[in-house]
Each structure stands twice: as C-alpha cells, then as structure tokens.
Tab-separated table of C-alpha atoms in Angstrom:
chain	number	residue	atom	x	y	z
Y	22	ASP	CA	72.276	-60.546	-7.681
Y	23	ILE	CA	68.659	-62.240	-8.309
Y	24	GLN	CA	67.671	-61.695	-12.055
Y	25	MET	CA	64.416	-61.041	-12.994
Y	26	THR	CA	62.853	-61.930	-16.162
Y	27	GLN	CA	59.685	-60.989	-17.728
Y	28	SER	CA	57.467	-61.846	-20.464
Y	29	PRO	CA	56.568	-60.739	-22.999
Y	30	SER	CA	58.415	-57.597	-23.419
Y	31	SER	CA	55.372	-56.388	-25.018
Y	32	LEU	CA	52.063	-57.107	-25.950
Y	33	THR	CA	49.565	-55.872	-27.920
Y	34	ALA	CA	45.605	-56.368	-26.866
Y	35	SER	CA	42.185	-55.049	-27.020
Y	36	LEU	CA	39.953	-53.419	-24.633
Y	37	GLY	CA	38.007	-56.051	-22.464
Y	38	ASP	CA	40.949	-58.809	-23.239
Y	39	ARG	CA	42.399	-61.033	-20.447
Y	40	VAL	CA	46.212	-60.223	-20.242
Y	41	THR	CA	48.586	-62.534	-18.483
Y	42	ILE	CA	52.141	-61.563	-17.699
Y	43	THR	CA	54.997	-63.746	-16.270
Y	44	CYS	CA	58.042	-63.120	-14.382
Y	45	ARG	CA	60.939	-65.616	-13.491
Y	46	ALA	CA	63.277	-65.567	-10.815
Y	47	SER	CA	66.597	-66.665	-10.870
Y	48	GLN	CA	66.297	-68.058	-7.700
Y	49	SER	CA	63.687	-68.751	-5.065
Y	50	ILE	CA	62.355	-65.763	-3.893
Y	51	ASP	CA	59.226	-67.107	-1.460
Y	52	ASN	CA	55.969	-64.621	-2.092
Y	53	PHE	CA	58.739	-61.622	-1.964
Y	54	LEU	CA	57.245	-60.211	-5.429
Y	55	ASN	CA	55.711	-56.927	-6.134
Y	56	TRP	CA	53.764	-55.676	-9.039
Y	57	TYR	CA	54.197	-52.208	-10.358
Y	58	GLN	CA	52.304	-49.767	-13.456
Y	59	GLN	CA	54.372	-47.247	-15.281
Y	60	LYS	CA	52.112	-44.437	-17.315
Y	61	PRO	CA	54.555	-42.475	-19.378
Y	62	GLY	CA	55.821	-39.737	-17.869
Y	63	ARG	CA	54.530	-40.756	-14.771
Y	64	ALA	CA	56.215	-42.781	-11.838
Y	65	PRO	CA	55.219	-46.234	-11.086
Y	66	THR	CA	52.682	-47.096	-8.674
Y	67	LEU	CA	52.164	-50.072	-6.613
Y	68	LEU	CA	49.439	-52.833	-8.228
Y	69	ILE	CA	50.242	-56.323	-5.874
Y	70	TYR	CA	52.426	-57.023	-3.028
Y	71	SER	CA	53.781	-60.206	-1.721
Y	72	SER	CA	52.993	-62.112	-5.155
Y	73	SER	CA	48.846	-61.521	-4.649
Y	74	SER	CA	47.746	-58.842	-2.178
Y	75	LEU	CA	46.335	-56.194	-4.102
Y	76	GLN	CA	47.287	-52.860	-2.935
Y	77	THR	CA	44.337	-50.258	-1.755
Y	78	GLY	CA	42.073	-48.709	-4.299
Y	79	VAL	CA	43.306	-50.870	-7.254
Y	80	PRO	CA	40.728	-52.455	-9.091
Y	81	SER	CA	39.740	-55.975	-8.459
Y	82	ARG	CA	40.362	-56.746	-12.327
Y	83	PHE	CA	44.443	-57.057	-11.354
Y	84	SER	CA	45.321	-60.215	-9.575
Y	85	GLY	CA	48.588	-61.943	-9.060
Y	86	ILE	CA	49.965	-65.347	-7.915
Y	87	GLY	CA	52.858	-66.983	-7.857
Y	88	TYR	CA	55.933	-68.535	-5.425
Y	89	GLY	CA	59.116	-69.612	-5.546
Y	90	THR	CA	60.125	-68.465	-8.524
Y	91	GLU	CA	57.664	-68.135	-10.847
Y	92	PHE	CA	54.771	-65.364	-10.570
Y	93	THR	CA	52.450	-64.000	-13.210
Y	94	LEU	CA	50.461	-60.763	-13.200
Y	95	THR	CA	46.681	-60.927	-14.697
Y	96	ILE	CA	44.290	-58.259	-15.895
Y	97	THR	CA	40.979	-59.392	-16.956
Y	98	ASN	CA	38.205	-57.115	-18.880
Y	99	LEU	CA	41.464	-54.952	-20.102
Y	100	GLN	CA	40.442	-50.989	-19.931
Y	101	PRO	CA	41.715	-47.731	-21.380
Y	102	GLU	CA	43.833	-46.828	-18.209
Y	103	ASP	CA	45.566	-50.180	-18.333
Y	104	PHE	CA	47.483	-49.399	-21.526
Y	105	ALA	CA	50.879	-48.833	-19.860
Y	106	SER	CA	54.107	-50.462	-18.874
Y	107	TYR	CA	54.440	-53.227	-15.750
Y	108	TYR	CA	57.265	-54.287	-13.635
Y	109	CYS	CA	57.988	-57.021	-11.089
Y	110	GLN	CA	60.523	-56.524	-8.395
Y	111	GLN	CA	61.946	-58.864	-5.796
Y	112	SER	CA	61.691	-57.927	-2.142
Y	113	TYR	CA	63.467	-60.987	-0.997
Y	114	ILE	CA	67.132	-59.675	-0.737
Y	115	MET	CA	69.054	-56.661	-1.297
Y	116	PRO	CA	70.206	-55.425	-4.052
Y	117	ARG	CA	66.170	-55.227	-5.012
Y	118	THR	CA	65.878	-56.374	-8.370
Y	119	PHE	CA	63.529	-55.323	-10.916
Y	120	GLY	CA	62.342	-57.143	-14.344
Y	121	GLN	CA	62.946	-55.036	-17.535
Y	122	GLY	CA	59.235	-54.352	-17.991
Y	123	THR	CA	56.198	-55.199	-20.066
Y	124	ARG	CA	54.346	-52.543	-22.318
Y	125	VAL	CA	50.718	-53.364	-22.872
Y	126	GLU	CA	49.932	-51.794	-26.026
Y	127	ILE	CA	46.661	-51.351	-28.184
Z	11	GLN	CA	48.093	-38.773	3.140
Z	12	VAL	CA	51.989	-38.927	2.765
Z	13	HIS	CA	53.538	-37.307	-0.358
Z	14	LEU	CA	57.424	-37.375	-1.458
Z	15	VAL	CA	58.475	-34.353	-2.854
Z	16	GLN	CA	61.532	-34.320	-4.638
Z	17	SER	CA	63.675	-31.605	-5.845
Z	18	GLY	CA	64.159	-29.985	-9.291
Z	19	ALA	CA	66.029	-30.724	-12.217
Z	20	GLU	CA	69.959	-30.904	-12.503
Z	21	VAL	CA	72.030	-30.879	-15.519
Z	22	LYS	CA	76.034	-31.574	-14.822
Z	23	LYS	CA	78.993	-31.876	-16.633
Z	24	PRO	CA	80.715	-35.668	-16.615
Z	25	GLY	CA	83.066	-36.139	-13.598
Z	26	SER	CA	80.758	-33.738	-11.399
Z	27	SER	CA	78.370	-34.964	-8.420
Z	28	VAL	CA	74.868	-34.390	-7.916
Z	29	LYS	CA	72.765	-34.849	-4.692
Z	30	VAL	CA	69.093	-35.029	-5.000
Z	31	SER	CA	66.517	-34.667	-2.014
Z	32	CYS	CA	63.332	-36.320	-1.251
Z	33	LYS	CA	61.033	-34.680	1.378
Z	34	THR	CA	58.156	-36.903	3.229
Z	35	SER	CA	55.379	-35.315	4.352
Z	36	GLY	CA	52.427	-36.417	5.819
Z	37	GLY	CA	54.431	-39.392	8.049
Z	38	THR	CA	57.629	-40.260	9.707
Z	39	ILE	CA	60.232	-41.337	7.653
Z	40	ASN	CA	61.593	-43.475	10.997
Z	41	SER	CA	60.033	-46.503	10.643
Z	42	TYR	CA	60.242	-46.758	6.586
Z	43	GLY	CA	62.824	-48.007	4.197
Z	44	LEU	CA	63.219	-45.490	1.729
Z	45	ALA	CA	64.898	-46.181	-1.947
Z	46	TRP	CA	65.931	-44.437	-4.980
Z	47	VAL	CA	65.149	-46.103	-8.046
Z	48	ARG	CA	66.110	-44.476	-11.880
Z	49	GLN	CA	65.166	-44.974	-14.684
Z	50	ALA	CA	67.157	-44.116	-18.175
Z	51	PRO	CA	65.122	-42.594	-21.231
Z	52	GLY	CA	63.349	-45.482	-22.634
Z	53	GLN	CA	64.525	-47.797	-20.293
Z	54	GLY	CA	63.526	-49.424	-17.147
Z	55	LEU	CA	63.464	-48.942	-13.541
Z	56	GLU	CA	66.920	-49.662	-11.846
Z	57	TRP	CA	67.278	-49.991	-8.083
Z	58	VAL	CA	70.085	-47.229	-6.932
Z	59	GLY	CA	70.278	-47.959	-3.279
Z	60	GLY	CA	68.208	-47.676	-0.172
Z	61	ILE	CA	68.104	-46.679	3.901
Z	62	ILE	CA	66.026	-47.516	6.776
Z	63	PRO	CA	66.914	-44.209	8.692
Z	64	MET	CA	65.884	-46.106	12.464
Z	65	PHE	CA	68.646	-48.012	11.178
Z	66	GLY	CA	70.759	-45.689	9.617
Z	67	LYS	CA	72.661	-48.304	7.294
Z	68	PRO	CA	72.610	-48.078	3.281
Z	69	SER	CA	72.780	-50.384	1.171
Z	70	TYR	CA	73.598	-50.458	-2.638
Z	71	PRO	CA	74.100	-52.438	-5.284
Z	72	GLN	CA	77.318	-53.454	-6.133
Z	73	LYS	CA	77.302	-51.641	-9.832
Z	74	PHE	CA	77.229	-47.989	-7.364
Z	75	HIS	CA	79.347	-48.998	-4.902
Z	76	GLY	CA	82.082	-46.100	-4.192
Z	77	ARG	CA	79.822	-43.742	-6.065
Z	78	VAL	CA	76.450	-43.345	-4.245
Z	79	THR	CA	75.721	-42.172	-0.849
Z	80	ILE	CA	72.190	-42.418	0.528
Z	81	THR	CA	71.475	-40.657	3.843
Z	82	ALA	CA	68.330	-39.542	5.835
Z	83	ASP	CA	67.752	-36.455	8.291
Z	84	LYS	CA	65.457	-37.851	10.835
Z	85	SER	CA	64.438	-34.291	11.906
Z	86	THR	CA	63.238	-32.936	8.338
Z	87	SER	CA	61.981	-36.069	7.291
Z	88	THR	CA	64.342	-35.891	3.835
Z	89	THR	CA	66.019	-38.238	2.235
Z	90	TYR	CA	69.540	-37.655	0.123
Z	91	MET	CA	70.669	-39.520	-2.592
Z	92	GLU	CA	74.543	-38.245	-3.964
Z	93	LEU	CA	75.842	-39.758	-7.231
Z	94	ARG	CA	79.409	-38.771	-7.721
Z	95	ASN	CA	81.902	-39.218	-10.786
Z	96	LEU	CA	78.985	-38.369	-13.306
Z	97	ARG	CA	78.799	-40.263	-16.903
Z	98	SER	CA	76.813	-39.712	-19.487
Z	99	ASP	CA	75.274	-42.851	-18.796
Z	100	ASP	CA	73.607	-41.472	-15.713
Z	101	THR	CA	71.278	-39.345	-17.333
Z	102	ALA	CA	67.838	-40.612	-15.953
Z	103	MET	CA	64.958	-39.746	-13.811
Z	104	TYR	CA	65.602	-40.616	-10.407
Z	105	TYR	CA	62.994	-41.410	-8.252
Z	106	CYS	CA	62.501	-41.972	-4.313
Z	107	ALA	CA	60.138	-44.262	-3.011
Z	108	ARG	CA	59.054	-45.271	0.232
Z	109	ALA	CA	59.005	-48.654	1.405
Z	110	SER	CA	56.220	-50.010	3.401
Z	111	ARG	CA	56.545	-53.530	4.566
Z	112	CYS	CA	58.668	-54.579	1.540
Z	113	GLU	CA	56.894	-53.205	-1.147
Z	114	TYR	CA	57.330	-49.389	-2.430
Z	115	ASP	CA	54.070	-47.776	-1.626
Z	116	HIS	CA	54.236	-43.792	-2.353
Z	117	TRP	CA	56.888	-42.439	-5.121
Z	118	GLY	CA	58.234	-39.336	-5.623
Z	119	GLN	CA	57.551	-37.237	-8.641
Z	120	GLY	CA	61.026	-38.039	-10.218
Z	121	THR	CA	64.207	-35.580	-10.877
Z	122	LEU	CA	65.482	-35.446	-13.979
Z	123	VAL	CA	69.222	-35.578	-13.512
Z	124	THR	CA	70.816	-34.990	-17.074
Z	125	VAL	CA	75.045	-35.035	-17.687
Z	126	SER	CA	76.421	-33.558	-20.611
Z	127	SER	CA	79.241	-31.540	-21.886
C-alpha cells in the first residue's frame, strides 16, 4: 500500500496568515493527489483534486501543487472558517490511502 | 443536486455484523465509483473499500479482507457496506462518498457504529 505522510500534524496560525501543509507519498503517484477539509462533526469536503485543480465553489485562497511524491496545500489570508483539519489522499492505485491529517488551530 | 443519505446510527455487540446503507439522489450511481471511509473517534480517515456499480467488482484493503462486503443496487441507487465479526476498534463514523473521476466530491452525512458489550 502507498503510505501518505502529512506534516505538520497540527499548526497554530492567525487570521490573515499563509499556511502550508506538506504531503509525501511513499512512491510516485503522478498527480493523483486530492485534498479534503473536515470541520468537527462534519463529513470531509473536497478542496483540490489532481494535485492542483480547485473544486467548484472553493475559495481561490486555497491552492495545491506537486507531482510524484511531494505535494503541498497552501492557504493564503487564513479566514475564520479555515480552522479545520486537512487530509491528503492518493487516488493513483487501490487501496486508496489518506494522510494522517493536519489540524489548523488558532 | 447530488445527495448521499445514509442509514441511522447502530449499536452492536462484539462478534456481530452491521450493514449500513447509502442512497444517492439527484444522479445515477452507474457511472461513478462509491467508497466507504471510516473515522474512529479523534482519529483520521481510513478507506474501507469501494465499488464501481457499472462493473460490480468491489475493492478492499487487505486489512478488511474477509470482514467487509460492499454492494450496490443500481435500481435504487443504494450502496451497502457490511462489516462482520465486529470488534471494539470498529467503533467509528462511517461515511459513504461518491467518486467523480478519482476524487470524492460528494459525501454522506455519516453513520455512527458503536461496538460495545
């Protein structure tokens, strides 16, 4: 199975900050990398697919980049509603696997 | 508008089975993949398995082989996830999700499965 490793596992930030989360795959997954946001008590929602494509309705302050084994999710101008957990997921091969998550806190 | 609506919470004894349903409305399931993802309390997301109803053949991680079965009823646009021989560490919120291309763009509301003696 492909292991997905996110860093950091948690971070503290302030409104207006720029935040970067890294996701590393244990082998190349081309650009088959998706990012999800999850708020407490809610189902995850898709933010970015195929490494860098913004899902419809997601604010442009979210961006993703990467190919192969290293990927990043960047949030610029952090807003109150962005305080949540973020997960990367590879969709290159079965079984699908997720990173362990990154909690963004105030 | 696509909606995935899951069945209600379940409380089960260790060693028993649970079957959770996920009904898709606002679209057909024939052309999409459907997956089940679980989240233990305070933990991250774990892929339980998936199916493409058009092809019918499900896929599971090795960890769940022999204990989980995912099926799809195209006539009712409903997907099912059955987990057998339940253990306490199966206690989790179970989500269904629809795959558009390779990413999960629609999610159910979650079904809490509690395993307790």
